[in-house]
């Protein structure tokens, strides 16, 4: 009789431990996603200042400014990892275009405000990268736990499931081309 009660007790302890570990992973993933959102918001807040600074020097580049403003607005409204991937990748491309425009204006590149904004944006991009890496590590742990037996079975009983990774866009995975000019 005591053996049967001990086995039932061990099973219950394992169920509770497994449930709690799933809940912990889910909460860590939510927290990690919130960290990504905070950094994306910081980037979204920097974009108007960057556009205004570049616009002061290159007013005739209207199409680039409109694209950045439109994509920033879209990126701020999108929710969820998979939906944000696409809009954030497009916004990143538009910001790169904005910096490409800035390359044509030496006075702009020398402007202290522009250099400060570039530095802040680089810092935010680093923070986004770190936050994405942590989020993806938590997602990996959760997905592994969902695939293992018997924890995956227990997780599905309690409604825990696989999470989506926050992945780089296809164009961000391509190798950067380096072009050398002759004689320099």
Short mmCIF file of C-alpha atoms in Angstrom, two decimals:
data_model
loop_
_atom_site.label_atom_id
_atom_site.label_comp_id
_atom_site.label_asym_id
_atom_site.label_seq_id
_atom_site.Cartn_x
_atom_site.Cartn_y
_atom_site.Cartn_z
CA UNK A 1 0.00 0.00 0.00
CA UNK A 2 2.79 2.47 0.93
CA UNK A 3 4.59 1.71 -2.30
CA UNK A 4 1.48 2.60 -4.32
CA UNK A 5 1.00 5.86 -2.36
CA UNK A 6 4.70 6.71 -2.82
CA UNK A 7 4.47 6.15 -6.59
CA UNK A 8 1.35 8.33 -6.85
CA UNK A 9 3.11 10.99 -4.74
CA UNK A 10 6.17 10.95 -7.01
CA UNK A 11 3.98 11.24 -10.10
CA UNK A 12 2.15 14.22 -8.58
CA UNK A 13 5.44 15.89 -7.62
CA UNK A 14 6.72 15.39 -11.19
CA UNK A 15 3.47 16.84 -12.64
CA UNK A 16 3.70 19.90 -10.42
CA UNK A 17 7.42 20.38 -11.17
CA UNK A 18 6.84 20.04 -14.93
CA UNK A 19 3.88 22.43 -14.90
CA UNK A 20 5.88 24.99 -12.93
CA UNK A 21 8.85 24.72 -15.29
CA UNK A 22 6.54 25.29 -18.29
CA UNK A 23 4.96 28.30 -16.57
CA UNK A 24 8.41 29.67 -15.76
CA UNK A 25 9.58 29.30 -19.38
CA UNK A 26 6.40 30.92 -20.69
CA UNK A 27 6.86 33.88 -18.34
CA UNK A 28 10.54 34.22 -19.25
CA UNK A 29 9.54 34.25 -22.94
CA UNK A 30 6.92 36.94 -22.28
CA UNK A 31 9.46 38.99 -20.35
CA UNK A 32 12.07 38.56 -23.09
CA UNK A 33 9.52 39.64 -25.69
CA UNK A 34 8.70 42.71 -23.60
CA UNK A 35 12.43 43.55 -23.57
CA UNK A 36 12.49 43.38 -27.36
CA UNK A 37 9.42 45.61 -27.52
CA UNK A 38 11.08 48.20 -25.26
CA UNK A 39 14.16 48.35 -27.49
CA UNK A 40 12.06 48.53 -30.66
CA UNK A 41 10.12 51.42 -29.10
CA UNK A 42 13.42 53.18 -28.37
CA UNK A 43 14.38 52.74 -32.02
CA UNK A 44 10.98 54.00 -33.17
CA UNK A 45 11.46 57.08 -30.98
CA UNK A 46 14.87 57.84 -32.54
CA UNK A 47 13.66 57.59 -36.14
CA UNK A 48 11.76 60.92 -36.31
CA UNK A 49 14.80 62.80 -34.96
CA UNK A 50 17.03 61.08 -37.47
CA UNK A 51 14.66 61.87 -40.34
CA UNK A 52 14.39 65.51 -39.26
CA UNK A 53 18.17 65.86 -39.09
CA UNK A 54 18.75 64.32 -42.52
CA UNK A 55 15.80 66.22 -43.98
CA UNK A 56 17.44 69.51 -43.01
CA UNK A 57 20.35 68.69 -45.31
CA UNK A 58 18.64 66.66 -48.02
CA UNK A 59 15.12 68.04 -48.38
CA UNK A 60 14.74 66.74 -51.95
CA UNK A 61 14.94 63.06 -50.80
CA UNK A 62 11.22 63.11 -49.95
CA UNK A 63 10.49 59.50 -50.96
CA UNK A 64 13.00 58.09 -48.48
CA UNK A 65 11.56 60.18 -45.64
CA UNK A 66 8.00 59.13 -46.45
CA UNK A 67 8.99 55.44 -46.52
CA UNK A 68 10.71 55.68 -43.15
CA UNK A 69 7.73 57.47 -41.59
CA UNK A 70 5.22 54.99 -43.06
CA UNK A 71 7.22 51.93 -42.00
CA UNK A 72 7.81 53.33 -38.51
CA UNK A 73 4.07 53.83 -38.10
CA UNK A 74 3.35 50.28 -39.30
CA UNK A 75 6.04 48.79 -37.05
CA UNK A 76 4.61 50.51 -33.99
CA UNK A 77 1.15 49.01 -34.60
CA UNK A 78 2.12 45.38 -35.27
CA UNK A 79 1.90 42.80 -32.46
CA UNK A 80 3.54 39.39 -32.11
CA UNK A 81 6.94 37.95 -33.01
CA UNK A 82 6.18 36.77 -36.52
CA UNK A 83 4.27 39.87 -37.56
CA UNK A 84 6.95 42.19 -36.17
CA UNK A 85 9.72 40.38 -38.05
CA UNK A 86 8.57 41.62 -41.44
CA UNK A 87 7.77 45.21 -40.55
CA UNK A 88 10.92 45.63 -38.48
CA UNK A 89 13.03 44.24 -41.33
CA UNK A 90 11.42 46.74 -43.72
CA UNK A 91 12.03 49.59 -41.26
CA UNK A 92 15.66 48.52 -40.91
CA UNK A 93 16.01 48.64 -44.70
CA UNK A 94 14.46 52.10 -44.82
CA UNK A 95 16.84 53.34 -42.11
CA UNK A 96 19.74 51.94 -44.14
CA UNK A 97 18.44 53.91 -47.14
CA UNK A 98 18.33 57.00 -44.96
CA UNK A 99 21.97 56.50 -44.00
CA UNK A 100 22.82 55.94 -47.67
CA UNK A 101 21.29 59.35 -48.43
CA UNK A 102 23.35 60.85 -45.59
CA UNK A 103 26.55 59.53 -47.18
CA UNK A 104 26.04 62.00 -50.04
CA UNK A 105 26.13 64.99 -47.69
CA UNK A 106 29.50 65.59 -45.98
CA UNK A 107 28.10 68.46 -43.89
CA UNK A 108 25.43 66.13 -42.53
CA UNK A 109 27.96 63.43 -41.65
CA UNK A 110 29.93 66.08 -39.73
CA UNK A 111 26.83 67.31 -37.84
CA UNK A 112 27.10 66.53 -34.10
CA UNK A 113 23.38 65.85 -33.74
CA UNK A 114 23.48 63.36 -36.64
CA UNK A 115 26.54 61.60 -35.19
CA UNK A 116 24.86 61.39 -31.77
CA UNK A 117 21.73 59.90 -33.34
CA UNK A 118 23.86 57.38 -35.24
CA UNK A 119 25.57 56.35 -31.99
CA UNK A 120 22.26 56.02 -30.14
CA UNK A 121 20.76 54.00 -32.98
CA UNK A 122 23.79 51.68 -33.02
CA UNK A 123 23.40 51.15 -29.26
CA UNK A 124 19.69 50.40 -29.64
CA UNK A 125 20.42 47.94 -32.45
CA UNK A 126 22.92 46.15 -30.17
CA UNK A 127 20.33 45.99 -27.39
CA UNK A 128 17.74 44.61 -29.83
CA UNK A 129 20.21 41.96 -30.92
CA UNK A 130 20.91 40.92 -27.31
CA UNK A 131 17.21 40.88 -26.43
CA UNK A 132 16.40 38.80 -29.52
CA UNK A 133 19.17 36.35 -28.67
CA UNK A 134 17.84 35.90 -25.12
CA UNK A 135 14.25 35.57 -26.35
CA UNK A 136 15.29 32.92 -28.87
CA UNK A 137 17.21 31.02 -26.16
CA UNK A 138 14.10 30.91 -23.98
CA UNK A 139 11.99 29.84 -26.98
CA UNK A 140 14.52 27.08 -27.70
CA UNK A 141 14.24 25.83 -24.10
CA UNK A 142 10.44 25.92 -24.23
CA UNK A 143 10.26 24.16 -27.59
CA UNK A 144 12.72 21.49 -26.44
CA UNK A 145 10.66 20.86 -23.33
CA UNK A 146 7.52 20.59 -25.49
CA UNK A 147 9.19 17.94 -27.66
CA UNK A 148 10.59 15.79 -24.86
CA UNK A 149 8.70 12.86 -23.38
CA UNK A 150 6.90 12.89 -20.95
CA UNK A 151 7.14 16.66 -20.37
CA UNK A 152 5.71 17.38 -23.85
CA UNK A 153 2.67 15.28 -23.06
CA UNK A 154 2.16 17.05 -19.75
CA UNK A 155 2.66 20.44 -21.39
CA UNK A 156 0.02 19.71 -24.02
CA UNK A 157 -2.42 18.64 -21.29
CA UNK A 158 -2.02 22.04 -19.66
CA UNK A 159 -2.09 24.01 -22.91
CA UNK A 160 1.60 24.84 -23.26
CA UNK A 161 2.91 24.79 -26.80
CA UNK A 162 5.78 25.69 -29.05
CA UNK A 163 6.71 29.35 -29.49
CA UNK A 164 7.94 31.16 -32.60
CA UNK A 165 11.50 32.37 -32.90
CA UNK A 166 12.22 36.01 -33.69
CA UNK A 167 14.25 35.52 -36.86
CA UNK A 168 16.23 37.72 -39.18
CA UNK A 169 14.71 38.64 -42.51
CA UNK A 170 16.09 36.91 -45.61
CA UNK A 171 17.88 40.06 -46.79
CA UNK A 172 19.61 40.36 -43.40
CA UNK A 173 21.05 36.85 -43.83
CA UNK A 174 22.77 37.69 -47.10
CA UNK A 175 26.49 38.39 -47.10
CA UNK A 176 27.42 42.03 -47.22
CA UNK A 177 29.13 42.95 -50.48
CA UNK A 178 32.37 44.87 -50.22
CA UNK A 179 33.38 47.01 -53.18
CA UNK A 180 36.89 48.44 -53.45
CA UNK A 181 37.58 51.42 -55.65
CA UNK A 182 40.69 51.30 -57.81
CA UNK A 183 43.55 53.50 -56.76
CA UNK A 184 42.41 53.93 -53.15
#
